[in-house]
PDB file of C-alpha atoms in Angstrom:
ATOM      1  CA  UNK A   1     -10.962 -23.219   0.140  1.00 87.00           C
ATOM      2  CA  UNK A   2     -12.911 -19.355   1.983  1.00 93.00           C
ATOM      3  CA  UNK A   3     -12.493 -18.414   6.139  1.00 94.00           C
ATOM      4  CA  UNK A   4     -12.837 -14.795   7.293  1.00 96.00           C
ATOM      5  CA  UNK A   5     -13.023 -13.755  11.038  1.00 98.00           C
ATOM      6  CA  UNK A   6     -12.848 -10.933  13.372  1.00 98.00           C
ATOM      7  CA  UNK A   7      -9.834 -10.113  15.284  1.00 98.00           C
ATOM      8  CA  UNK A   8      -9.461  -8.676  18.662  1.00 98.00           C
ATOM      9  CA  UNK A   9      -6.130  -5.687  18.416  1.00 98.00           C
ATOM     10  CA  UNK A  10      -5.225  -2.437  20.503  1.00 98.00           C
ATOM     11  CA  UNK A  11      -8.740  -0.540  20.263  1.00 98.00           C
ATOM     12  CA  UNK A  12     -10.704  -2.973  18.655  1.00 98.00           C
ATOM     13  CA  UNK A  13     -11.423  -5.626  15.938  1.00 98.00           C
ATOM     14  CA  UNK A  14      -9.979  -5.787  12.464  1.00 98.00           C
ATOM     15  CA  UNK A  15     -12.014  -8.033   9.899  1.00 98.00           C
ATOM     16  CA  UNK A  16     -10.089 -10.590   7.708  1.00 98.00           C
ATOM     17  CA  UNK A  17     -10.341 -12.678   4.620  1.00 98.00           C
ATOM     18  CA  UNK A  18      -8.023 -15.943   4.620  1.00 97.00           C
ATOM     19  CA  UNK A  19      -7.517 -17.743   0.842  1.00 97.00           C
ATOM     20  CA  UNK A  20      -6.140 -21.568   0.916  1.00 94.00           C
ATOM     21  CA  UNK A  21      -6.739 -24.231  -1.728  1.00 89.00           C
ATOM     22  CA  UNK A  22      -4.816 -26.863   0.497  1.00 80.00           C
ATOM     23  CA  UNK A  23      -0.940 -25.710  -1.118  1.00 80.00           C
ATOM     24  CA  UNK A  24       1.829 -25.860   0.796  1.00 86.00           C
ATOM     25  CA  UNK A  25       4.327 -22.562   0.806  1.00 93.00           C
ATOM     26  CA  UNK A  26       4.298 -20.358   3.997  1.00 97.00           C
ATOM     27  CA  UNK A  27       1.717 -17.942   4.203  1.00 98.00           C
ATOM     28  CA  UNK A  28       2.172 -14.831   2.665  1.00 98.00           C
ATOM     29  CA  UNK A  29       0.061 -11.689   4.552  1.00 98.00           C
ATOM     30  CA  UNK A  30      -0.730  -8.603   2.443  1.00 98.00           C
ATOM     31  CA  UNK A  31      -1.129  -5.567   4.575  1.00 98.00           C
ATOM     32  CA  UNK A  32      -2.950  -2.621   1.504  1.00 98.00           C
ATOM     33  CA  UNK A  33      -2.126   1.164   1.725  1.00 96.00           C
ATOM     34  CA  UNK A  34      -3.805   4.023   2.943  1.00 95.00           C
ATOM     35  CA  UNK A  35      -4.124   3.947   5.404  1.00 97.00           C
ATOM     36  CA  UNK A  36      -7.212   4.922   5.629  1.00 96.00           C
ATOM     37  CA  UNK A  37      -8.059   2.263   2.777  1.00 95.00           C
ATOM     38  CA  UNK A  38      -9.158  -1.230   2.708  1.00 96.00           C
ATOM     39  CA  UNK A  39      -7.850  -4.183   1.167  1.00 96.00           C
ATOM     40  CA  UNK A  40     -10.573  -4.702  -0.916  1.00 95.00           C
ATOM     41  CA  UNK A  41      -8.818  -3.876  -4.814  1.00 92.00           C
ATOM     42  CA  UNK A  42      -5.916  -6.169  -2.962  1.00 95.00           C
ATOM     43  CA  UNK A  43      -8.928  -9.760  -3.463  1.00 95.00           C
ATOM     44  CA  UNK A  44      -7.864 -10.488  -6.998  1.00 95.00           C
ATOM     45  CA  UNK A  45      -3.888 -10.952  -5.075  1.00 97.00           C
ATOM     46  CA  UNK A  46      -5.781 -14.291  -3.157  1.00 97.00           C
ATOM     47  CA  UNK A  47      -5.497 -16.167  -6.758  1.00 97.00           C
ATOM     48  CA  UNK A  48      -0.564 -16.436  -4.870  1.00 97.00           C
ATOM     49  CA  UNK A  49      -2.838 -19.513  -2.709  1.00 96.00           C
ATOM     50  CA  UNK A  50      -2.068 -21.969  -5.125  1.00 94.00           C
ATOM     51  CA  UNK A  51       0.939 -21.937  -3.430  1.00 95.00           C
ATOM     52  CA  UNK A  52       0.630 -20.914  -0.502  1.00 96.00           C
ATOM     53  CA  UNK A  53      -2.550 -19.438   1.964  1.00 97.00           C
ATOM     54  CA  UNK A  54      -3.529 -15.862   1.369  1.00 98.00           C
ATOM     55  CA  UNK A  55      -4.207 -13.612   4.104  1.00 98.00           C
ATOM     56  CA  UNK A  56      -6.026  -9.707   3.643  1.00 98.00           C
ATOM     57  CA  UNK A  57      -6.940  -7.714   6.128  1.00 98.00           C
ATOM     58  CA  UNK A  58      -8.992  -4.385   6.976  1.00 98.00           C
ATOM     59  CA  UNK A  59      -6.479  -2.617   9.611  1.00 98.00           C
ATOM     60  CA  UNK A  60      -8.819  -1.153  11.873  1.00 98.00           C
ATOM     61  CA  UNK A  61     -11.332   1.444  10.638  1.00 98.00           C
ATOM     62  CA  UNK A  62     -11.378   0.996   7.355  1.00 97.00           C
ATOM     63  CA  UNK A  63     -13.155  -1.247   5.626  1.00 96.00           C
ATOM     64  CA  UNK A  64     -15.180  -3.955   7.498  1.00 97.00           C
ATOM     65  CA  UNK A  65     -13.645  -3.687  10.722  1.00 98.00           C
ATOM     66  CA  UNK A  66     -14.264  -1.409  13.288  1.00 98.00           C
ATOM     67  CA  UNK A  67     -14.490   2.343  13.450  1.00 98.00           C
ATOM     68  CA  UNK A  68     -13.040   3.631  16.659  1.00 98.00           C
ATOM     69  CA  UNK A  69     -13.994   7.400  17.497  1.00 96.00           C
ATOM     70  CA  UNK A  70     -10.431   7.618  19.906  1.00 97.00           C
ATOM     71  CA  UNK A  71      -8.864   9.453  17.446  1.00 97.00           C
ATOM     72  CA  UNK A  72      -5.175   8.526  19.890  1.00 97.00           C
ATOM     73  CA  UNK A  73      -5.891   5.077  18.089  1.00 98.00           C
ATOM     74  CA  UNK A  74      -3.680   6.127  14.297  1.00 98.00           C
ATOM     75  CA  UNK A  75       0.000   6.586  14.552  1.00 98.00           C
ATOM     76  CA  UNK A  76       1.846   4.325  13.236  1.00 98.00           C
ATOM     77  CA  UNK A  77       3.046   2.104  15.562  1.00 98.00           C
ATOM     78  CA  UNK A  78      -0.700   0.613  17.087  1.00 98.00           C
ATOM     79  CA  UNK A  79      -0.810  -0.445  13.166  1.00 98.00           C
ATOM     80  CA  UNK A  80       2.376  -1.622  13.835  1.00 98.00           C
ATOM     81  CA  UNK A  81       0.426  -3.277  17.130  1.00 98.00           C
ATOM     82  CA  UNK A  82      -2.000  -5.189  15.086  1.00 98.00           C
ATOM     83  CA  UNK A  83       0.260  -6.638  12.036  1.00 98.00           C
ATOM     84  CA  UNK A  84       1.842  -8.222  14.718  1.00 98.00           C
ATOM     85  CA  UNK A  85      -1.201  -8.888  16.729  1.00 98.00           C
ATOM     86  CA  UNK A  86      -2.995  -9.693  13.519  1.00 98.00           C
ATOM     87  CA  UNK A  87       0.111 -11.692  12.508  1.00 98.00           C
ATOM     88  CA  UNK A  88      -0.031 -14.008  16.311  1.00 98.00           C
ATOM     89  CA  UNK A  89      -4.336 -15.144  16.294  1.00 98.00           C
ATOM     90  CA  UNK A  90      -3.556 -16.598  13.038  1.00 97.00           C
ATOM     91  CA  UNK A  91      -0.460 -17.964  13.865  1.00 97.00           C
ATOM     92  CA  UNK A  92       2.134 -17.467  11.525  1.00 97.00           C
ATOM     93  CA  UNK A  93       5.419 -18.439  12.739  1.00 97.00           C
ATOM     94  CA  UNK A  94       6.925 -17.335   9.278  1.00 97.00           C
ATOM     95  CA  UNK A  95       5.117 -14.988   7.309  1.00 98.00           C
ATOM     96  CA  UNK A  96       5.492 -13.223   3.033  1.00 98.00           C
ATOM     97  CA  UNK A  97       5.264  -9.932   3.968  1.00 98.00           C
ATOM     98  CA  UNK A  98       4.264  -8.232   0.812  1.00 98.00           C
ATOM     99  CA  UNK A  99       2.744  -3.892   1.423  1.00 98.00           C
ATOM    100  CA  UNK A 100       1.671  -1.523  -0.478  1.00 98.00           C
ATOM    101  CA  UNK A 101       2.418   2.169  -0.799  1.00 98.00           C
ATOM    102  CA  UNK A 102       1.265   2.477   2.845  1.00 98.00           C
ATOM    103  CA  UNK A 103       1.246  -1.251   3.329  1.00 98.00           C
ATOM    104  CA  UNK A 104       5.146  -0.921   2.948  1.00 98.00           C
ATOM    105  CA  UNK A 105       5.902   2.687   6.006  1.00 98.00           C
ATOM    106  CA  UNK A 106       3.960  -0.606   7.872  1.00 98.00           C
ATOM    107  CA  UNK A 107       6.005  -3.240   6.500  1.00 98.00           C
ATOM    108  CA  UNK A 108       8.916  -1.591   6.918  1.00 98.00           C
ATOM    109  CA  UNK A 109       8.439   0.005  10.575  1.00 98.00           C
ATOM    110  CA  UNK A 110       7.333  -3.541  11.631  1.00 98.00           C
ATOM    111  CA  UNK A 111      10.780  -5.261  10.126  1.00 98.00           C
ATOM    112  CA  UNK A 112      12.495  -2.745  11.743  1.00 98.00           C
ATOM    113  CA  UNK A 113      11.108  -4.022  15.280  1.00 98.00           C
ATOM    114  CA  UNK A 114      13.038  -7.026  14.213  1.00 97.00           C
ATOM    115  CA  UNK A 115       9.826 -10.487  15.579  1.00 98.00           C
ATOM    116  CA  UNK A 116      11.216 -13.479  13.826  1.00 97.00           C
ATOM    117  CA  UNK A 117       9.823 -15.392  10.690  1.00 97.00           C
ATOM    118  CA  UNK A 118       9.982 -13.461   7.881  1.00 98.00           C
ATOM    119  CA  UNK A 119      10.796 -15.295   5.143  1.00 97.00           C
ATOM    120  CA  UNK A 120      10.368 -12.137   2.976  1.00 98.00           C
ATOM    121  CA  UNK A 121       9.217  -8.779   2.277  1.00 98.00           C
ATOM    122  CA  UNK A 122       7.813  -7.649  -1.045  1.00 98.00           C
ATOM    123  CA  UNK A 123       7.699  -3.307  -0.295  1.00 98.00           C
ATOM    124  CA  UNK A 124       4.917  -3.040  -4.180  1.00 98.00           C
ATOM    125  CA  UNK A 125       5.283   1.661  -4.764  1.00 98.00           C
ATOM    126  CA  UNK A 126       6.932   1.961  -1.553  1.00 98.00           C
ATOM    127  CA  UNK A 127       6.294   4.889   0.470  1.00 98.00           C
ATOM    128  CA  UNK A 128       9.637   4.397   2.296  1.00 98.00           C
ATOM    129  CA  UNK A 129      10.178   8.852   2.823  1.00 98.00           C
ATOM    130  CA  UNK A 130       7.654  11.355   3.604  1.00 97.00           C
ATOM    131  CA  UNK A 131       9.566  13.649   3.004  1.00 96.00           C
ATOM    132  CA  UNK A 132      11.221  11.591  -1.324  1.00 97.00           C
ATOM    133  CA  UNK A 133       6.889  10.874  -1.747  1.00 97.00           C
ATOM    134  CA  UNK A 134       6.097  14.714  -1.692  1.00 94.00           C
ATOM    135  CA  UNK A 135       9.251  16.114  -3.278  1.00 95.00           C
ATOM    136  CA  UNK A 136       8.562  13.139  -6.135  1.00 97.00           C
ATOM    137  CA  UNK A 137       5.338  15.143  -6.661  1.00 94.00           C
ATOM    138  CA  UNK A 138       6.161  17.836  -6.620  1.00 92.00           C
ATOM    139  CA  UNK A 139       8.269  17.274  -9.586  1.00 95.00           C
ATOM    140  CA  UNK A 140       5.667  14.233 -11.034  1.00 95.00           C
ATOM    141  CA  UNK A 141       3.335  17.880 -11.313  1.00 94.00           C
ATOM    142  CA  UNK A 142       5.146  19.405 -13.178  1.00 94.00           C
ATOM    143  CA  UNK A 143       4.877  16.183 -15.721  1.00 95.00           C
ATOM    144  CA  UNK A 144       1.044  18.432 -16.555  1.00 95.00           C
ATOM    145  CA  UNK A 145      -0.482  20.575 -18.076  1.00 95.00           C
ATOM    146  CA  UNK A 146       0.690  24.194 -16.367  1.00 95.00           C
ATOM    147  CA  UNK A 147      -3.167  24.412 -15.479  1.00 93.00           C
ATOM    148  CA  UNK A 148      -3.539  21.471 -13.683  1.00 94.00           C
ATOM    149  CA  UNK A 149       0.002  22.263 -11.749  1.00 93.00           C
ATOM    150  CA  UNK A 150      -1.749  26.112 -10.779  1.00 93.00           C
ATOM    151  CA  UNK A 151      -4.741  24.281  -9.963  1.00 93.00           C
ATOM    152  CA  UNK A 152      -3.432  21.594  -7.502  1.00 92.00           C
ATOM    153  CA  UNK A 153      -1.062  24.441  -5.991  1.00 89.00           C
ATOM    154  CA  UNK A 154      -3.506  27.406  -4.918  1.00 92.00           C
ATOM    155  CA  UNK A 155      -6.166  25.289  -3.540  1.00 90.00           C
ATOM    156  CA  UNK A 156      -2.984  23.181  -1.863  1.00 87.00           C
ATOM    157  CA  UNK A 157      -2.450  27.177  -1.470  1.00 85.00           C
ATOM    158  CA  UNK A 158      -6.240  28.086   0.519  1.00 87.00           C
ATOM    159  CA  UNK A 159      -7.001  24.901   2.220  1.00 85.00           C
ATOM    160  CA  UNK A 160     -10.290  23.970  -0.780  1.00 87.00           C
ATOM    161  CA  UNK A 161      -8.550  20.575  -1.669  1.00 86.00           C
ATOM    162  CA  UNK A 162     -12.598  19.096  -0.978  1.00 86.00           C
ATOM    163  CA  UNK A 163     -13.558  21.981  -3.759  1.00 91.00           C
ATOM    164  CA  UNK A 164     -14.885  20.744  -7.333  1.00 91.00           C
ATOM    165  CA  UNK A 165     -11.516  21.335  -9.085  1.00 92.00           C
ATOM    166  CA  UNK A 166      -9.206  20.772  -7.177  1.00 92.00           C
ATOM    167  CA  UNK A 167     -11.121  16.963  -7.512  1.00 90.00           C
ATOM    168  CA  UNK A 168     -11.041  17.154 -10.894  1.00 92.00           C
ATOM    169  CA  UNK A 169      -7.216  18.203 -11.268  1.00 93.00           C
ATOM    170  CA  UNK A 170      -6.108  15.298  -9.318  1.00 91.00           C
ATOM    171  CA  UNK A 171      -8.797  12.679 -11.311  1.00 90.00           C
ATOM    172  CA  UNK A 172      -6.037  14.055 -14.594  1.00 92.00           C
ATOM    173  CA  UNK A 173      -3.206  13.632 -12.091  1.00 93.00           C
ATOM    174  CA  UNK A 174      -4.313  10.223 -11.768  1.00 91.00           C
ATOM    175  CA  UNK A 175      -5.394   9.250 -14.701  1.00 92.00           C
ATOM    176  CA  UNK A 176      -0.916   8.977 -15.073  1.00 94.00           C
ATOM    177  CA  UNK A 177       0.069   8.488 -12.273  1.00 95.00           C
ATOM    178  CA  UNK A 178      -2.217   6.717  -9.795  1.00 93.00           C
ATOM    179  CA  UNK A 179      -4.476   3.679 -11.958  1.00 91.00           C
ATOM    180  CA  UNK A 180      -3.561   3.904 -16.578  1.00 90.00           C
ATOM    181  CA  UNK A 181      -6.260   1.387 -16.381  1.00 86.00           C
ATOM    182  CA  UNK A 182      -9.457   3.239 -18.909  1.00 76.00           C
ATOM    183  CA  UNK A 183     -12.534   2.064 -17.415  1.00 65.00           C
ATOM    184  CA  UNK A 184     -16.067   3.213 -18.016  1.00 56.00           C
ATOM    185  CA  UNK A 185     -16.804   6.748 -15.324  1.00 55.00           C
ATOM    186  CA  UNK A 186     -17.258   5.470 -11.847  1.00 58.00           C
ATOM    187  CA  UNK A 187     -16.835   1.587 -12.907  1.00 59.00           C
ATOM    188  CA  UNK A 188     -18.641  -0.652  -9.559  1.00 67.00           C
ATOM    189  CA  UNK A 189     -15.395  -2.120  -7.698  1.00 65.00           C
ATOM    190  CA  UNK A 190     -13.001   1.574  -7.918  1.00 66.00           C
ATOM    191  CA  UNK A 191     -17.390   3.378  -5.857  1.00 70.00           C
ATOM    192  CA  UNK A 192     -16.750   0.387  -3.477  1.00 76.00           C
ATOM    193  CA  UNK A 193     -14.000   0.155  -3.065  1.00 76.00           C
ATOM    194  CA  UNK A 194     -14.486   4.528  -1.724  1.00 78.00           C
ATOM    195  CA  UNK A 195     -17.005   3.032   0.324  1.00 85.00           C
ATOM    196  CA  UNK A 196     -14.837   1.290   2.839  1.00 93.00           C
ATOM    197  CA  UNK A 197     -12.311   4.256   2.539  1.00 94.00           C
ATOM    198  CA  UNK A 198     -11.940   6.170   5.889  1.00 96.00           C
ATOM    199  CA  UNK A 199     -10.492   9.570   5.409  1.00 94.00           C
ATOM    200  CA  UNK A 200     -10.553  10.858   9.287  1.00 96.00           C
ATOM    201  CA  UNK A 201      -7.633   8.270   8.999  1.00 98.00           C
ATOM    202  CA  UNK A 202      -6.570   9.139   6.068  1.00 96.00           C
ATOM    203  CA  UNK A 203      -5.937  13.087   7.019  1.00 95.00           C
ATOM    204  CA  UNK A 204      -4.804  12.542  10.628  1.00 97.00           C
ATOM    205  CA  UNK A 205      -1.564   9.912   8.836  1.00 98.00           C
ATOM    206  CA  UNK A 206      -1.004  12.324   6.200  1.00 96.00           C
ATOM    207  CA  UNK A 207      -2.791  15.239   5.509  1.00 92.00           C
ATOM    208  CA  UNK A 208      -5.491  16.591   2.608  1.00 87.00           C
ATOM    209  CA  UNK A 209      -3.744  15.573  -0.422  1.00 86.00           C
ATOM    210  CA  UNK A 210      -0.935  13.359  -1.561  1.00 84.00           C
ATOM    211  CA  UNK A 211       1.255  16.272  -2.217  1.00 85.00           C
ATOM    212  CA  UNK A 212       1.977  17.752   1.154  1.00 84.00           C
ATOM    213  CA  UNK A 213       2.217  15.949   4.052  1.00 92.00           C
ATOM    214  CA  UNK A 214       1.424  17.250   7.278  1.00 92.00           C
ATOM    215  CA  UNK A 215       0.093  14.319   9.663  1.00 96.00           C
ATOM    216  CA  UNK A 216       1.443  12.219  11.807  1.00 98.00           C
ATOM    217  CA  UNK A 217       3.588  10.592   9.128  1.00 98.00           C
ATOM    218  CA  UNK A 218       5.174  13.470   8.340  1.00 96.00           C
ATOM    219  CA  UNK A 219       8.532  13.565   9.115  1.00 96.00           C
ATOM    220  CA  UNK A 220       8.920   9.123   9.038  1.00 98.00           C
ATOM    221  CA  UNK A 221      11.709   8.070   6.622  1.00 98.00           C
ATOM    222  CA  UNK A 222      13.385   5.344   7.586  1.00 98.00           C
ATOM    223  CA  UNK A 223      15.970   4.911   4.332  1.00 97.00           C
ATOM    224  CA  UNK A 224      18.170   4.759   7.051  1.00 97.00           C
ATOM    225  CA  UNK A 225      17.641   1.953   8.484  1.00 98.00           C
ATOM    226  CA  UNK A 226      16.246  -0.477   5.406  1.00 98.00           C
ATOM    227  CA  UNK A 227      20.027  -2.546   5.846  1.00 97.00           C
ATOM    228  CA  UNK A 228      18.755  -3.697   8.896  1.00 97.00           C
ATOM    229  CA  UNK A 229      16.026  -5.613   7.352  1.00 97.00           C
ATOM    230  CA  UNK A 230      18.140  -8.601   5.625  1.00 94.00           C
ATOM    231  CA  UNK A 231      16.016 -11.712   4.817  1.00 96.00           C
ATOM    232  CA  UNK A 232      15.513 -11.237   0.847  1.00 97.00           C
ATOM    233  CA  UNK A 233      13.208  -8.130  -0.312  1.00 98.00           C
ATOM    234  CA  UNK A 234      11.426  -7.858  -3.948  1.00 98.00           C
ATOM    235  CA  UNK A 235      10.558  -3.476  -4.057  1.00 98.00           C
ATOM    236  CA  UNK A 236       8.341  -3.030  -7.531  1.00 98.00           C
ATOM    237  CA  UNK A 237       6.484   0.639  -8.422  1.00 98.00           C
ATOM    238  CA  UNK A 238       5.108   1.113 -11.914  1.00 98.00           C
ATOM    239  CA  UNK A 239       6.636   2.415 -15.201  1.00 98.00           C
ATOM    240  CA  UNK A 240       4.214   5.875 -13.834  1.00 97.00           C
ATOM    241  CA  UNK A 241       4.272   5.958 -11.176  1.00 97.00           C
ATOM    242  CA  UNK A 242       3.679   7.986  -7.823  1.00 96.00           C
ATOM    243  CA  UNK A 243       5.591   5.580  -6.412  1.00 98.00           C
ATOM    244  CA  UNK A 244       8.818   6.555  -8.082  1.00 98.00           C
ATOM    245  CA  UNK A 245      10.785   3.916 -10.306  1.00 98.00           C
ATOM    246  CA  UNK A 246      14.159   6.535  -9.078  1.00 98.00           C
ATOM    247  CA  UNK A 247      13.404   6.308  -5.331  1.00 98.00           C
ATOM    248  CA  UNK A 248      12.069   2.076  -5.588  1.00 98.00           C
ATOM    249  CA  UNK A 249      15.857   1.033  -6.692  1.00 98.00           C
ATOM    250  CA  UNK A 250      17.629   3.633  -4.468  1.00 98.00           C
ATOM    251  CA  UNK A 251      15.097   1.998  -1.801  1.00 98.00           C
ATOM    252  CA  UNK A 252      15.803  -1.463  -2.671  1.00 98.00           C
ATOM    253  CA  UNK A 253      20.083  -0.587  -3.200  1.00 97.00           C
ATOM    254  CA  UNK A 254      19.683   0.182   0.748  1.00 98.00           C
ATOM    255  CA  UNK A 255      18.894  -3.572   2.113  1.00 97.00           C
ATOM    256  CA  UNK A 256      21.456  -6.533   1.766  1.00 94.00           C
ATOM    257  CA  UNK A 257      19.456  -8.828  -0.089  1.00 86.00           C
ATOM    258  CA  UNK A 258      17.372  -5.831  -2.608  1.00 94.00           C
ATOM    259  CA  UNK A 259      15.494  -6.601  -6.164  1.00 97.00           C
ATOM    260  CA  UNK A 260      13.728  -3.659  -8.549  1.00 98.00           C
ATOM    261  CA  UNK A 261      10.819  -4.982 -11.162  1.00 98.00           C
ATOM    262  CA  UNK A 262       9.244  -2.189 -13.008  1.00 98.00           C
ATOM    263  CA  UNK A 263       6.475  -2.301 -14.685  1.00 98.00           C
ATOM    264  CA  UNK A 264       6.374  -0.642 -17.784  1.00 98.00           C
ATOM    265  CA  UNK A 265       2.075  -0.346 -18.716  1.00 96.00           C
ATOM    266  CA  UNK A 266       1.330   1.039 -15.183  1.00 96.00           C
ATOM    267  CA  UNK A 267       1.302   3.559 -12.474  1.00 96.00           C
ATOM    268  CA  UNK A 268       0.472   3.237  -9.169  1.00 96.00           C
ATOM    269  CA  UNK A 269      -1.957   0.211  -9.044  1.00 94.00           C
ATOM    270  CA  UNK A 270       0.237  -3.171 -10.805  1.00 96.00           C
ATOM    271  CA  UNK A 271      -1.783  -5.055  -9.606  1.00 96.00           C
ATOM    272  CA  UNK A 272      -4.741  -4.717 -11.278  1.00 92.00           C
ATOM    273  CA  UNK A 273      -3.041  -2.380 -14.006  1.00 93.00           C
ATOM    274  CA  UNK A 274      -0.386  -5.240 -14.966  1.00 95.00           C
ATOM    275  CA  UNK A 275      -2.462  -7.616 -12.794  1.00 95.00           C
ATOM    276  CA  UNK A 276      -1.733 -11.121 -14.469  1.00 97.00           C
ATOM    277  CA  UNK A 277       2.610  -9.967 -14.144  1.00 98.00           C
ATOM    278  CA  UNK A 278       2.453  -8.733 -10.847  1.00 98.00           C
ATOM    279  CA  UNK A 279       0.790 -12.150  -9.797  1.00 98.00           C
ATOM    280  CA  UNK A 280       3.802 -13.855 -12.002  1.00 98.00           C
ATOM    281  CA  UNK A 281       6.302 -12.091 -10.802  1.00 98.00           C
ATOM    282  CA  UNK A 282       5.222 -11.803  -7.434  1.00 98.00           C
ATOM    283  CA  UNK A 283       4.823 -15.243  -7.543  1.00 97.00           C
ATOM    284  CA  UNK A 284       7.855 -16.302  -8.586  1.00 97.00           C
ATOM    285  CA  UNK A 285       9.864 -14.705  -5.758  1.00 97.00           C
ATOM    286  CA  UNK A 286       7.614 -16.395  -3.006  1.00 97.00           C
ATOM    287  CA  UNK A 287       8.461 -19.751  -4.818  1.00 95.00           C
ATOM    288  CA  UNK A 288      11.848 -19.604  -5.332  1.00 95.00           C
ATOM    289  CA  UNK A 289      11.940 -17.508  -1.381  1.00 94.00           C
ATOM    290  CA  UNK A 290      10.583 -21.189  -0.043  1.00 90.00           C
ATOM    291  CA  UNK A 291      13.412 -23.563  -2.076  1.00 84.00           C
ATOM    292  CA  UNK A 292      15.822 -22.085  -0.607  1.00 70.00           C
TER     293      UNK A 292
END
């Protein structure tokens, strides 16, 4: 069974959908990446409804949610507040959280407000330190052909990240570190997903590209507080992920109940690149927690 509706949050309404086969497991809420992306590419995780209700929502400003013009809304504190409001509206007294990429930033910031009823958190391809992420991308760039490195560096320095040559270079980066599944040029799901994004939010919070954080998340780094997250946690990433296995394993070592898993044939989108394996690993982790 699937239902969809809107929830009033600070600044507007967010759109959500809930999948439920009347299963009895603890609900799981999915936090998409970005900032300013949408839950569209994560809809395959509805398969987890075999064991529990699954809730996906588009954060304010993107996807099918309202798009207010007030740029002061685009800060992590308001997104944390929004998650609390979504949870309250849906009566999620006990809940698992799955965050992907920026969704892990949001998940960590929310958990550090010490809410009750969080049974577990899954940090999928985590970004828990903006400075560390930036440094990891510098190292990743070194693995690409020198001409691609030079284009990206030059466009970053000159502020021409909207140029065609930068876009071409980024496609090469993405083939290695974002999604390694070869698809036809611009498949329908990619085009539709792009239409749900709001680049303004990304620019304000992160910056013009993945490689240098110039937005209001520039100094975000919660590594010193990860030990405060006491619920069971699972940290996952792809072997070739932007969120490197080295950083992901390091984050997992900082929490009291952290587990770590690498998807060997994936980059940044294991939930798409290895969907069946991702569902198996995540599903088994959630079921184990529910049995405890």
